[in-house]
Each structure stands twice: as C-alpha cells, then as structure tokens.
Coordinates of C-alpha atoms in Angstrom, one line a residue:
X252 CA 25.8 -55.6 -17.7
X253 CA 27.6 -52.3 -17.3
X254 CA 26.6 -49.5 -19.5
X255 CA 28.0 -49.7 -23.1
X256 CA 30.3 -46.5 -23.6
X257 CA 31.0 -45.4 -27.1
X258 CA 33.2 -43.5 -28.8
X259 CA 32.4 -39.6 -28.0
X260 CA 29.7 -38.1 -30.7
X261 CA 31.8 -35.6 -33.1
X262 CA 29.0 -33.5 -33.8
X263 CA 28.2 -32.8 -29.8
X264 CA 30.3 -29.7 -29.1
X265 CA 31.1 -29.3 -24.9
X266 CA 27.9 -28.1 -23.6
X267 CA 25.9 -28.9 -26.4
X268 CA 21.9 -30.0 -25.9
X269 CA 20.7 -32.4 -28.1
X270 CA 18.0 -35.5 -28.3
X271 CA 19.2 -39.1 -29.1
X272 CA 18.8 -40.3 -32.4
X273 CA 16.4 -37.3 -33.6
X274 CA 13.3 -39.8 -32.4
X275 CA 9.8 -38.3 -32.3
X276 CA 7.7 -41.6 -30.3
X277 CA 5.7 -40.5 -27.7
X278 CA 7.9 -42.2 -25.0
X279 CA 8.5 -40.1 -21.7
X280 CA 11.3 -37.5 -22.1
X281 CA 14.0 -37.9 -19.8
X282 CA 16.8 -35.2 -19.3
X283 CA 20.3 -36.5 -18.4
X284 CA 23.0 -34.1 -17.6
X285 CA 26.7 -35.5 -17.1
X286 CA 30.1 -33.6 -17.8
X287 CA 31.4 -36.8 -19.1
X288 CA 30.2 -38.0 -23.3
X289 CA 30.9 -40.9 -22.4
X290 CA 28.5 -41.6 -19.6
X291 CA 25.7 -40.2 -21.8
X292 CA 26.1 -42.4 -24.5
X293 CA 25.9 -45.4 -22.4
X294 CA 22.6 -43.9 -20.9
X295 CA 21.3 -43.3 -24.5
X296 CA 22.0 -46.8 -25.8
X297 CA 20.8 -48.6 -22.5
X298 CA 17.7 -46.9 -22.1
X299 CA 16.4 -45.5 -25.7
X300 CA 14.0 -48.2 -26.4
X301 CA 12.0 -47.5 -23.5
X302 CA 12.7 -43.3 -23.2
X303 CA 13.3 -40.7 -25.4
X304 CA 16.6 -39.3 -24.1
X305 CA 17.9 -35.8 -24.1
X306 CA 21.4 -34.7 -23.0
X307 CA 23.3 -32.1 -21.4
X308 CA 26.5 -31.7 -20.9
X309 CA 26.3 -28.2 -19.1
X310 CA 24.0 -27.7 -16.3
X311 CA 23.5 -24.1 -16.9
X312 CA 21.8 -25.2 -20.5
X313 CA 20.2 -27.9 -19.1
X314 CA 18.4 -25.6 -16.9
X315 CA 17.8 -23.3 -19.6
X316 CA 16.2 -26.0 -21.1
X317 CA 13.8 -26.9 -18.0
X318 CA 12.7 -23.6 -19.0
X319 CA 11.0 -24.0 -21.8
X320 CA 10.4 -27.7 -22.5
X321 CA 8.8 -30.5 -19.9
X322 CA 10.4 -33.9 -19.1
X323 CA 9.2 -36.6 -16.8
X324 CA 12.5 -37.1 -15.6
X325 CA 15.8 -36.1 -14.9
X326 CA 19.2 -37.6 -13.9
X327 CA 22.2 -35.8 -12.8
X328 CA 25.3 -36.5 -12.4
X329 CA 26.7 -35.4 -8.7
X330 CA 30.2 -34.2 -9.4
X331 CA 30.3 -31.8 -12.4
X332 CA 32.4 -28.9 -12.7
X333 CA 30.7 -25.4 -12.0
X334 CA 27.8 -27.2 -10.2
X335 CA 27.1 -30.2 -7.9
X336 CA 24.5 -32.5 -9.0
X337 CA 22.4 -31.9 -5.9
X338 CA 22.5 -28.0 -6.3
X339 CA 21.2 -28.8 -10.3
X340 CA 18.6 -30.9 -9.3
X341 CA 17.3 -28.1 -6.7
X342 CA 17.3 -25.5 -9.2
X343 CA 16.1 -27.7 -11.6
X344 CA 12.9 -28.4 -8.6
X345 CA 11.8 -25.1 -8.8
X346 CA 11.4 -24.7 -13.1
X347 CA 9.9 -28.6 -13.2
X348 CA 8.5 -29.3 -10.2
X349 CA 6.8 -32.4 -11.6
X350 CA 9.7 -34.0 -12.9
X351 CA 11.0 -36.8 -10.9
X352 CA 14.7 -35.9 -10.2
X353 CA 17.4 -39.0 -10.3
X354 CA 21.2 -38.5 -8.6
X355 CA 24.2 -40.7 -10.2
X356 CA 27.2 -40.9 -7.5
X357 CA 30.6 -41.8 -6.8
X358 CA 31.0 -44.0 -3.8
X359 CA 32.6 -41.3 -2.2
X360 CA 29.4 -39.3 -2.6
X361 CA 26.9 -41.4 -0.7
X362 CA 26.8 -38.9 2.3
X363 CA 25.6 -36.2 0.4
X364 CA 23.4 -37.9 -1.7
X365 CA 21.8 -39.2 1.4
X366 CA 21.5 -35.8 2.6
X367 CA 19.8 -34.9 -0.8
X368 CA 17.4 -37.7 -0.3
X369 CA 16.1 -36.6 2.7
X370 CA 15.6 -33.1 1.8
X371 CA 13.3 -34.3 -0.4
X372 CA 14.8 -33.3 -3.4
X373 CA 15.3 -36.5 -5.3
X374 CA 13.7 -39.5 -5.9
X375 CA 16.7 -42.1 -6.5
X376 CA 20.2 -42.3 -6.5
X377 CA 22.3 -44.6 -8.4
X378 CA 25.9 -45.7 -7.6
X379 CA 27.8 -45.6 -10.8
X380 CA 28.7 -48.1 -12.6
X381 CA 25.6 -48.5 -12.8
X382 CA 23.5 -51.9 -14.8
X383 CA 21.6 -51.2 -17.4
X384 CA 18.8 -53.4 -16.0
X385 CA 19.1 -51.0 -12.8
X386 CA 19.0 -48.1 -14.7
X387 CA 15.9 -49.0 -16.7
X388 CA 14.1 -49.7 -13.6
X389 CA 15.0 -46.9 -11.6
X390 CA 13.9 -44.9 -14.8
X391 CA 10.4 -46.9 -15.3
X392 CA 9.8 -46.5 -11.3
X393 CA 10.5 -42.7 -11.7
X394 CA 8.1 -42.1 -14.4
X395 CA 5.3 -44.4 -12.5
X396 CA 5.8 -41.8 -9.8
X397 CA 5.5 -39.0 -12.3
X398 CA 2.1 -40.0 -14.0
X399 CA 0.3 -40.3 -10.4
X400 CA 2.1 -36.9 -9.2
X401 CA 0.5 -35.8 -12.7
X402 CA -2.9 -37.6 -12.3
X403 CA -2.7 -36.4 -8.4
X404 CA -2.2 -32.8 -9.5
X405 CA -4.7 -32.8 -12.5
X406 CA -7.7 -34.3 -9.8
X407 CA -6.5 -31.7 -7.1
X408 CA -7.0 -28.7 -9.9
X409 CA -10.3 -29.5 -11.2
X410 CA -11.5 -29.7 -8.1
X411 CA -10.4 -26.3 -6.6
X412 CA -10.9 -25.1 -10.3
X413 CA -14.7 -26.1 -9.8
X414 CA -14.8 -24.5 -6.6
X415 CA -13.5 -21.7 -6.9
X416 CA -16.2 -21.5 -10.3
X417 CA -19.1 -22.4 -8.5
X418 CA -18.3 -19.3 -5.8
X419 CA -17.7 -17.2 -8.9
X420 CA -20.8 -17.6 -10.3
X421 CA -22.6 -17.5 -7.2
X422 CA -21.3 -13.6 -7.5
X423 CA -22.8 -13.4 -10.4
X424 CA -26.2 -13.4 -9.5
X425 CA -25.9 -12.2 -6.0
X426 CA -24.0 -8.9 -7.2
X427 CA -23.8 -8.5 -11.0
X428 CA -21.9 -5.3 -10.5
X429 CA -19.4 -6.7 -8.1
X430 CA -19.0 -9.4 -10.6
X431 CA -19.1 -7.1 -13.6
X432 CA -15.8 -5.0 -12.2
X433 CA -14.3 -8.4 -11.2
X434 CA -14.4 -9.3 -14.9
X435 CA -12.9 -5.9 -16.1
X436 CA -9.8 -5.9 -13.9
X437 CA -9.5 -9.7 -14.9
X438 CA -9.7 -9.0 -19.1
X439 CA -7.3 -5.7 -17.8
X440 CA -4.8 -8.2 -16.4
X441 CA -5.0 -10.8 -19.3
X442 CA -4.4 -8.0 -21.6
X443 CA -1.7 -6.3 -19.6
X444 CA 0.1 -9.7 -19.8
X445 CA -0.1 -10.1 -23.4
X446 CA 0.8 -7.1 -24.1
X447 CA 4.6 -7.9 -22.8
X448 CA 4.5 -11.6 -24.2
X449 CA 3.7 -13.1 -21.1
X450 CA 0.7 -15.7 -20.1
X451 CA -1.8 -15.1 -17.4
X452 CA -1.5 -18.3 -14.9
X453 CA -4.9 -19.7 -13.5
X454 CA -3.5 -18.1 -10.0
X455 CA -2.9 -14.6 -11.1
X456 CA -6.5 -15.2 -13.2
X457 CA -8.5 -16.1 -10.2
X458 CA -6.7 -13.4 -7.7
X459 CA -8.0 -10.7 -10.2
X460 CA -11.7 -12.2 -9.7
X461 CA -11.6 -12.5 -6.3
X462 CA -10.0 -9.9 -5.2
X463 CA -12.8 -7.9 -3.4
X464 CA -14.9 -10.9 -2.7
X465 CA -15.1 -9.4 1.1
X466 CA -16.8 -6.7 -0.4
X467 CA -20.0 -8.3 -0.6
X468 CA -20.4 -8.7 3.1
X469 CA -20.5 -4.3 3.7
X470 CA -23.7 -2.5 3.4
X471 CA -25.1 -1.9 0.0
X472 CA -24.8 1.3 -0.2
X473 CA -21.2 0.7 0.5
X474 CA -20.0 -2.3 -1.3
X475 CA -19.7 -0.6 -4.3
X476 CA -18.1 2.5 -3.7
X477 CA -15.5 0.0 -1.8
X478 CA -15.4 -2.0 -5.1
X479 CA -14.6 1.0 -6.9
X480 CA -11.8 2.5 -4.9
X481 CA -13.7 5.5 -3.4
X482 CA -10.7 7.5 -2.2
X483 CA -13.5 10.6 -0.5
X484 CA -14.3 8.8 2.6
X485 CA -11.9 8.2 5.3
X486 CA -14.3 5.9 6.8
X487 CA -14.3 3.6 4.0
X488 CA -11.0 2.6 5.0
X489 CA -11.9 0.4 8.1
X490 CA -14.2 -1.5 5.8
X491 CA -11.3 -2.0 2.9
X492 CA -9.7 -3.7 5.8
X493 CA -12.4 -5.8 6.9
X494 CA -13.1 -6.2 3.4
X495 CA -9.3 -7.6 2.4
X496 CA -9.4 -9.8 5.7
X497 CA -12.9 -11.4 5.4
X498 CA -11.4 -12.6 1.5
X499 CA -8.6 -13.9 3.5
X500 CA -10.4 -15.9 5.9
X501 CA -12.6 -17.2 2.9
X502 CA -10.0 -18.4 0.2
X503 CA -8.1 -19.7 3.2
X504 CA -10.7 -22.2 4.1
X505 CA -10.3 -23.9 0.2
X506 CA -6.7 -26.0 0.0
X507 CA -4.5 -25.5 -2.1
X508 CA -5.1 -21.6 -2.3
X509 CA -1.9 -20.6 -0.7
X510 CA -0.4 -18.6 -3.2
X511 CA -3.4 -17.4 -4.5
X512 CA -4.0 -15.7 -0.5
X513 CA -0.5 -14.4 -0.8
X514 CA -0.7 -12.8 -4.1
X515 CA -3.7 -11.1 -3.1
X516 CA -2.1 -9.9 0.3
X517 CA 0.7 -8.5 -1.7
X518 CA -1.4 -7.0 -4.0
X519 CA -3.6 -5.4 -1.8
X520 CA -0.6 -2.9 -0.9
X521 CA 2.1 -3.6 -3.1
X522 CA 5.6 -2.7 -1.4
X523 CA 7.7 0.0 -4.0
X524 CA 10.5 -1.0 -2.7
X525 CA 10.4 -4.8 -3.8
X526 CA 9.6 -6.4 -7.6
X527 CA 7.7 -3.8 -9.0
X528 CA 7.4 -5.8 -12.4
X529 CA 5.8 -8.8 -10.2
X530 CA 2.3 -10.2 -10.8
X531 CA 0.7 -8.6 -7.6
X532 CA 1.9 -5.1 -8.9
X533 CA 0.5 -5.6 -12.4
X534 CA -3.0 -6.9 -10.6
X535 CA -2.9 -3.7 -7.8
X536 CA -2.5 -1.1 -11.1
X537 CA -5.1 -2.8 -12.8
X538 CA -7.4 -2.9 -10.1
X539 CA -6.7 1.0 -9.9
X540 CA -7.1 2.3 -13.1
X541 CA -10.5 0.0 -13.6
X542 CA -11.8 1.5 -10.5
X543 CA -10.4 4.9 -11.8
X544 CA -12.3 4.7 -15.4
X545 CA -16.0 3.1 -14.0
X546 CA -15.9 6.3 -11.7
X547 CA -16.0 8.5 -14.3
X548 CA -11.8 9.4 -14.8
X549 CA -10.8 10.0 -18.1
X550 CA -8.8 7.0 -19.3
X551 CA -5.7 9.5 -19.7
X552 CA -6.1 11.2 -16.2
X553 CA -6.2 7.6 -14.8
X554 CA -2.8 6.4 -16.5
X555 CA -1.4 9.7 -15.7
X556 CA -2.6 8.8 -12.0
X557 CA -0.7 5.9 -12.0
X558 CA 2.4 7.2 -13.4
X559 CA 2.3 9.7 -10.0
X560 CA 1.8 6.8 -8.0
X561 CA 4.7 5.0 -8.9
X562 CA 3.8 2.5 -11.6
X563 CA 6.6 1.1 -13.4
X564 CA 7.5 2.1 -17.1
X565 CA 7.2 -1.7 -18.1
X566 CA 3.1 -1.9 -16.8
X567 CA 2.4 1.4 -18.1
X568 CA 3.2 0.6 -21.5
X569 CA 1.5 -2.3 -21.4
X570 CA -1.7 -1.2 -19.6
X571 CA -1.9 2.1 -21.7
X572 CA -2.9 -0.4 -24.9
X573 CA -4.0 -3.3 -22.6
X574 CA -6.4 -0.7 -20.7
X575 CA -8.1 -0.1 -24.1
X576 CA -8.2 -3.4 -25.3
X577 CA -9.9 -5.0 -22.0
X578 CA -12.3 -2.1 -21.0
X579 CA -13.7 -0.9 -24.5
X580 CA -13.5 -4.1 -27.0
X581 CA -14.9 -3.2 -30.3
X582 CA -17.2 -6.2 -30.8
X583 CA -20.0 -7.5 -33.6
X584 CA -23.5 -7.8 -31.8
X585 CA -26.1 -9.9 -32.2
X586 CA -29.7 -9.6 -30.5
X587 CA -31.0 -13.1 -29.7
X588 CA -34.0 -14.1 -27.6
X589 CA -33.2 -15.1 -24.1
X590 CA -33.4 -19.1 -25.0
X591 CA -30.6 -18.7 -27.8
X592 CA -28.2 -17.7 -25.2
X593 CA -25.6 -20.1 -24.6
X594 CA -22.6 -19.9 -22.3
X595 CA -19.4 -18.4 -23.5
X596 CA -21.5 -15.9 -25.1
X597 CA -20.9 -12.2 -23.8
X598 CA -23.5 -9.9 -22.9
X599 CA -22.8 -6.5 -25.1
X600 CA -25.2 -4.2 -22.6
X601 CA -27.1 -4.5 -19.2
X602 CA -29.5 -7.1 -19.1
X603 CA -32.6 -5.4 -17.1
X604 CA -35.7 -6.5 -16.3
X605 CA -39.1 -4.6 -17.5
X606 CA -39.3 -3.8 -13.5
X607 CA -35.5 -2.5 -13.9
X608 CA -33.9 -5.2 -11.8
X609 CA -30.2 -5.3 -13.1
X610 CA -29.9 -9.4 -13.7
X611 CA -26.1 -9.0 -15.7
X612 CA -23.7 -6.3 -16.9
X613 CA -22.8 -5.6 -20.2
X614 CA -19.6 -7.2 -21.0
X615 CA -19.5 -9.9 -18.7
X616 CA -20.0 -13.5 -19.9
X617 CA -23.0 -15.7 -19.7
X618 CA -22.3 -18.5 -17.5
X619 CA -24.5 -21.1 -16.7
X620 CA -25.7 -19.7 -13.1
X621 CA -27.0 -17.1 -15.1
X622 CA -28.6 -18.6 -17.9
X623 CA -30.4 -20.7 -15.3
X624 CA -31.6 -16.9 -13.9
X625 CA -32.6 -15.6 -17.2
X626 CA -34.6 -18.6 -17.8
X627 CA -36.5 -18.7 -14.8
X628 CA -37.9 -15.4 -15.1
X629 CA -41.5 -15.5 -15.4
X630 CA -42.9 -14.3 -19.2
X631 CA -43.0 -10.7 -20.4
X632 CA -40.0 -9.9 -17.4
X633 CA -37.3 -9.8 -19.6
X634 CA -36.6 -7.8 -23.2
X635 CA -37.5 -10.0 -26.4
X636 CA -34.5 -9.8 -27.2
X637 CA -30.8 -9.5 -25.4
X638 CA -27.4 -8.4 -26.7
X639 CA -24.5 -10.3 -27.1
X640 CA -20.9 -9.4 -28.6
X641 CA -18.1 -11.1 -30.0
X642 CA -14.2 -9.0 -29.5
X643 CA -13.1 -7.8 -32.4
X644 CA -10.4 -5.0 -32.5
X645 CA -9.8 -2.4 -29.9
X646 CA -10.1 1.6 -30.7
X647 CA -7.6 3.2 -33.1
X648 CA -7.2 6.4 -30.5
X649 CA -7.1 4.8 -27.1
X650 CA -6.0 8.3 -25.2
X651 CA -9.0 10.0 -26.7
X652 CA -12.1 7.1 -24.9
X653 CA -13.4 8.4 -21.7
X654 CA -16.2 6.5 -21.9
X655 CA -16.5 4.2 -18.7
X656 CA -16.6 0.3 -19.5
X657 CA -19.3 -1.3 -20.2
X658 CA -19.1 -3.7 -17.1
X659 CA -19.2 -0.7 -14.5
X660 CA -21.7 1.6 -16.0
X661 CA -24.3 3.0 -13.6
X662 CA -27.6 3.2 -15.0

C-alpha cells in the first residue's frame, strides 16, 4: 500500500506548524518536515493511530520548534528548498539530541543519504514511495531506539548524579567553609540565571560546587584564603594553579564529566575576547564577587570591581539583584533540637560545638552526611537547639548590605 495523499489542508498556510487532528493521547510525538502537503498528509493518515504527528513545512520552523518542544522522532524530507534534509537533520542533532532522526529520499539521493548514515546522523532512511506498513515500522523501530537511548541516558545520570553527591557531601564535613562558599557562588549563579529568564543546567550547577574542589589538598592555612580569591600574595598563585589542575585530574577520572571539566577550564580564566554572555563567564563573576563580599568588600565596591574588570552589562544587571538575593536571603527561622532536623532544611547560622568546632555554616543545607555528623556527637556537644531558615524575600536596598554572607562569615 502506497501512502494515501489527500487533497492539501486549506487552513495550513506554506510553512505553517501544526499537529494532526488536534489529538492529545500520550503516543510518542513525531515531527515530519516535507516541502510537499501532500506527502504529509499521507504520513498523518498512515501513521496517526500509532503516533501523534506534527508537521512542518519549513525547516527553519521546524527547527524553531525543536527548540522549545521534545519529540521522539523526526523525518525529513532530503530535497527541500532553502535546506537539504541532511543539513536539517544535523541542526536539528544538536537542539534534540535524543530524538531519533529519519531521512525520506529520492532514488537519486541514495549516495548522500548513505553518506548521512554513516556520519552518524540518522537512524533510517526511506526510499519514497514509501508503504505504509514500512513506514510504521521504521517509525515503531525508531522510537524503540529512543526509549533505551532515554532509559540509557536516565541510568548514566543518576549515577554520575550520585557521585558527584556523595563527593559533595564528603566536603561537607571535611571543610564546612570550603563547602559553605561553594553553596554561595552556586545560589549566586542560580539567581544570576533567573534573573535573565534563563535555567541553571545540572552542568553549570555542579561546576559552581566544584569549582575549587583542588583547594582542599593546600595547607590549611591556605586553602581558604585560595577559596576566597586572596589577590595580596603572589605566592598564592602557584597553588591556584595546582589547585585548578588537581580539580581537573579529579572530575576527569568520573565519565561523562567532559563538559563539566571544560566549563570549569573556561571559567577559571574566561577569555574577553570570546562569548562574554556564556555560562563560564556568568560562573567566573560570580565566583568573584562571592569571594569579594565574604572578604569583607562592600557589596557595591565589589560590583563596581567587576564593572572595571570587564563584566558584561547583561551579568551585571542580573548579578546586582541576583547578588542580593543569593548571598543575604531574608528567611523565617525556626530553632529546633538537633533530632528535628531533616534534610532540605537550611541551617540559618554556624552550627558550633560547645568546644567551638565549626560542624556547618549558616546558610548551607542539611544534607544527610551531615545530619549523620550532628547525630553522632556525643551529649551536651552541641547547642539544644539549632537554627534553621526558610527564603523568603530578599532586601528592599541591596546597594546599601555590606554585611558578608552568612556561608563565609569568620567567627
């Protein structure tokens, strides 16, 4: 059976977008982009029991699309004017790199899609005309191969997600003001981010943690000042280095970290003269003006500083109310006994032992390395009672706080 063409739809305008038959099921989305109406249709009616089909008869709005929704598949056609099918499908590879990616070709087009094929850009490539029956299992194959790339992916992420959180809250209690700092340019970042409508990925999130890890292997009476950007020592400056590679060598030795490696690289000293709106600058002037505020700077004098230094416009106005918002959090506060804590709870001041051993910093979060700590603590060692905030909303004035955050105070 060949696919059934009808009549072109009235109401799809050239280069419209639009879903088949207005369904909502749950079946997998599939995207199909064709210059011809009447190739879509027959793909709608051959395949619309089985997938909820989407259509595109411009490849520039289908990849505007890709942007902003998630399919499990999508078919191209090869020849379509202002765009091959195999140059869609690429671009298309880079906004949904999970989608499984389906060629439709002339005869005359085999040799390229070959060549497509073995660049590892598409899964299948159909010879049009093209059976229905074909079609349908080509499509059903594809979206097999989507769920295990999705199941592969989700297994792959927990893990390194739990890895990477066991080593962070090993930190925790190793160096609670290491950690503490970590935390603050991490809730800077966050905020930064939302503050221009954008979302903080779990890369960017864990390269604003982790991005002094190395510190931890200097001297004590080092580590710290390194942590905190002391700028008075020339000396200091071999151990940043040693510091930066050491976290290298350690996030290298986890898969799957690449880009997390890279962004920290880049971050570490940002290039001017490239993307200055890019994540690793937004985590290297965040990482600054933290480091500028727990040492004492005014929070003005420390935006100021950055504005010297080159930040952009863009980060500055985000960081000038993100700054606030992530380093001095208005919260409500609650004292609870130690056994009430729970994790996801966040400690509103230092938690410090009746010896005055530091165990956690104010305004970090209790996580379950360190509720294991505070529990093993022998009776009468810690306070009756601890402190622990909820966020609510952020100073009215934030050029007039040059208090230094909670998470970096010296005692």
């Amino acid at each position: 059976m060949r696919w059934a063409a009808r009549p072109p739809l009235a109401s799809r305008a050239p280069g419209r977008v639009g879903t088949a038959g207005g369904m909502t099921s749950p079946r997998p989305a599939i995207l199909c982009v064709d210059d011809e109406e009447d190739v879509l249709d027959g793909i709608e009616n051959g395949v619309r029991r089985f997938f909820t089909v989407h259509c595109a008869t411009d490849p520039v709005q289908a990849l505007r699309r890709l942007e902003h929704e998630t399919f499990a598949v999508i078919v191209s056609d090869m020849r379509m004017p202002g765009m091959m099918g195999a140059e869609f499908l690429a671009r298309a590879r880079k906004l949904a790199p999970t989608a499984v990616r389906v060629l439709l070709t002339g005869q005359t087009d085999l040799t390229t899609a070959v060549a497509a094929i073995n660049d590892g850009q598409i899964f299948r490539f159909l010879v049009k005309p093209c059976p229905t029956e074909q079609l349908i299992r080509c499509l059903r194959a594809a979206y097999r191969q989507y769920e295990l790339v999705r199941v592969e992916q989700t297994l792959l992420e927990e893990t390194l997600r739990g890895s990477v959180d066991a080593l962070v809250d090993v930190w925790s209690i190793v160096a609670p003001r290491h950690y503490a700092h970590a935390q603050s340019v991490r809730r800077v970042v966050a905020a930064a981010n939302r503050a221009r409508g954008r979302t903080t990925g779990w890369t960017l999130e864990v390269a604003s943690l982790l991005h002094d890890l190395g510190a931890l292997a200097a001297p004590p009476e080092l580590a710290l000042r390194l942590v905190q950007g002391d700028t008075d020592d020339d000396d200091l400056a071999t151990w940043r280095e040693q510091s930066n590679a050491l976290t290298r060598r350690v996030l290298e030795r986890i898969p799957r970290l690449d880009a997390l490696v890279s962004l920290l690289e880049q971050s570490w000293n940002p290039d001017p003269l490239t993307d200055d709106d890019s994540e690793a600058h937004l985590l290297f002037w965040a990482r600054v003006l933290v480091q500028r505020v727990s040492t004492g700077t005014p929070f003005r004098d420390a935006m100021a500083e950055l504005a010297r230094r080159g930040a952009s416009r863009p980060w500055m106005d985000a960081l000038q109310d993100a700054g606030v918002e992530a380093l001095w959090p208005r919260s409500q506060t609650q004292a609870v006994s130690s056994h009430a804590l729970e994790c996801g709870m966040v400690f509103a001041r230092d938690v410090v032992t009746t010896q005055g051993v530091l165990l956690a910093c104010g305004g970090t979060p209790v996580s379950e390395m360190l509720l294991a700590r505070l529990h093993s603590c022998a009776p009468g060692v810690l306070p009756e009672t601890i402190d622990v905030a909820w966020p609510a909303t952020p100073p009215s004035d934030p050029t007039e706080s040059d208090r230094t955050p909670p998470a970096d105070r010296e005692r």
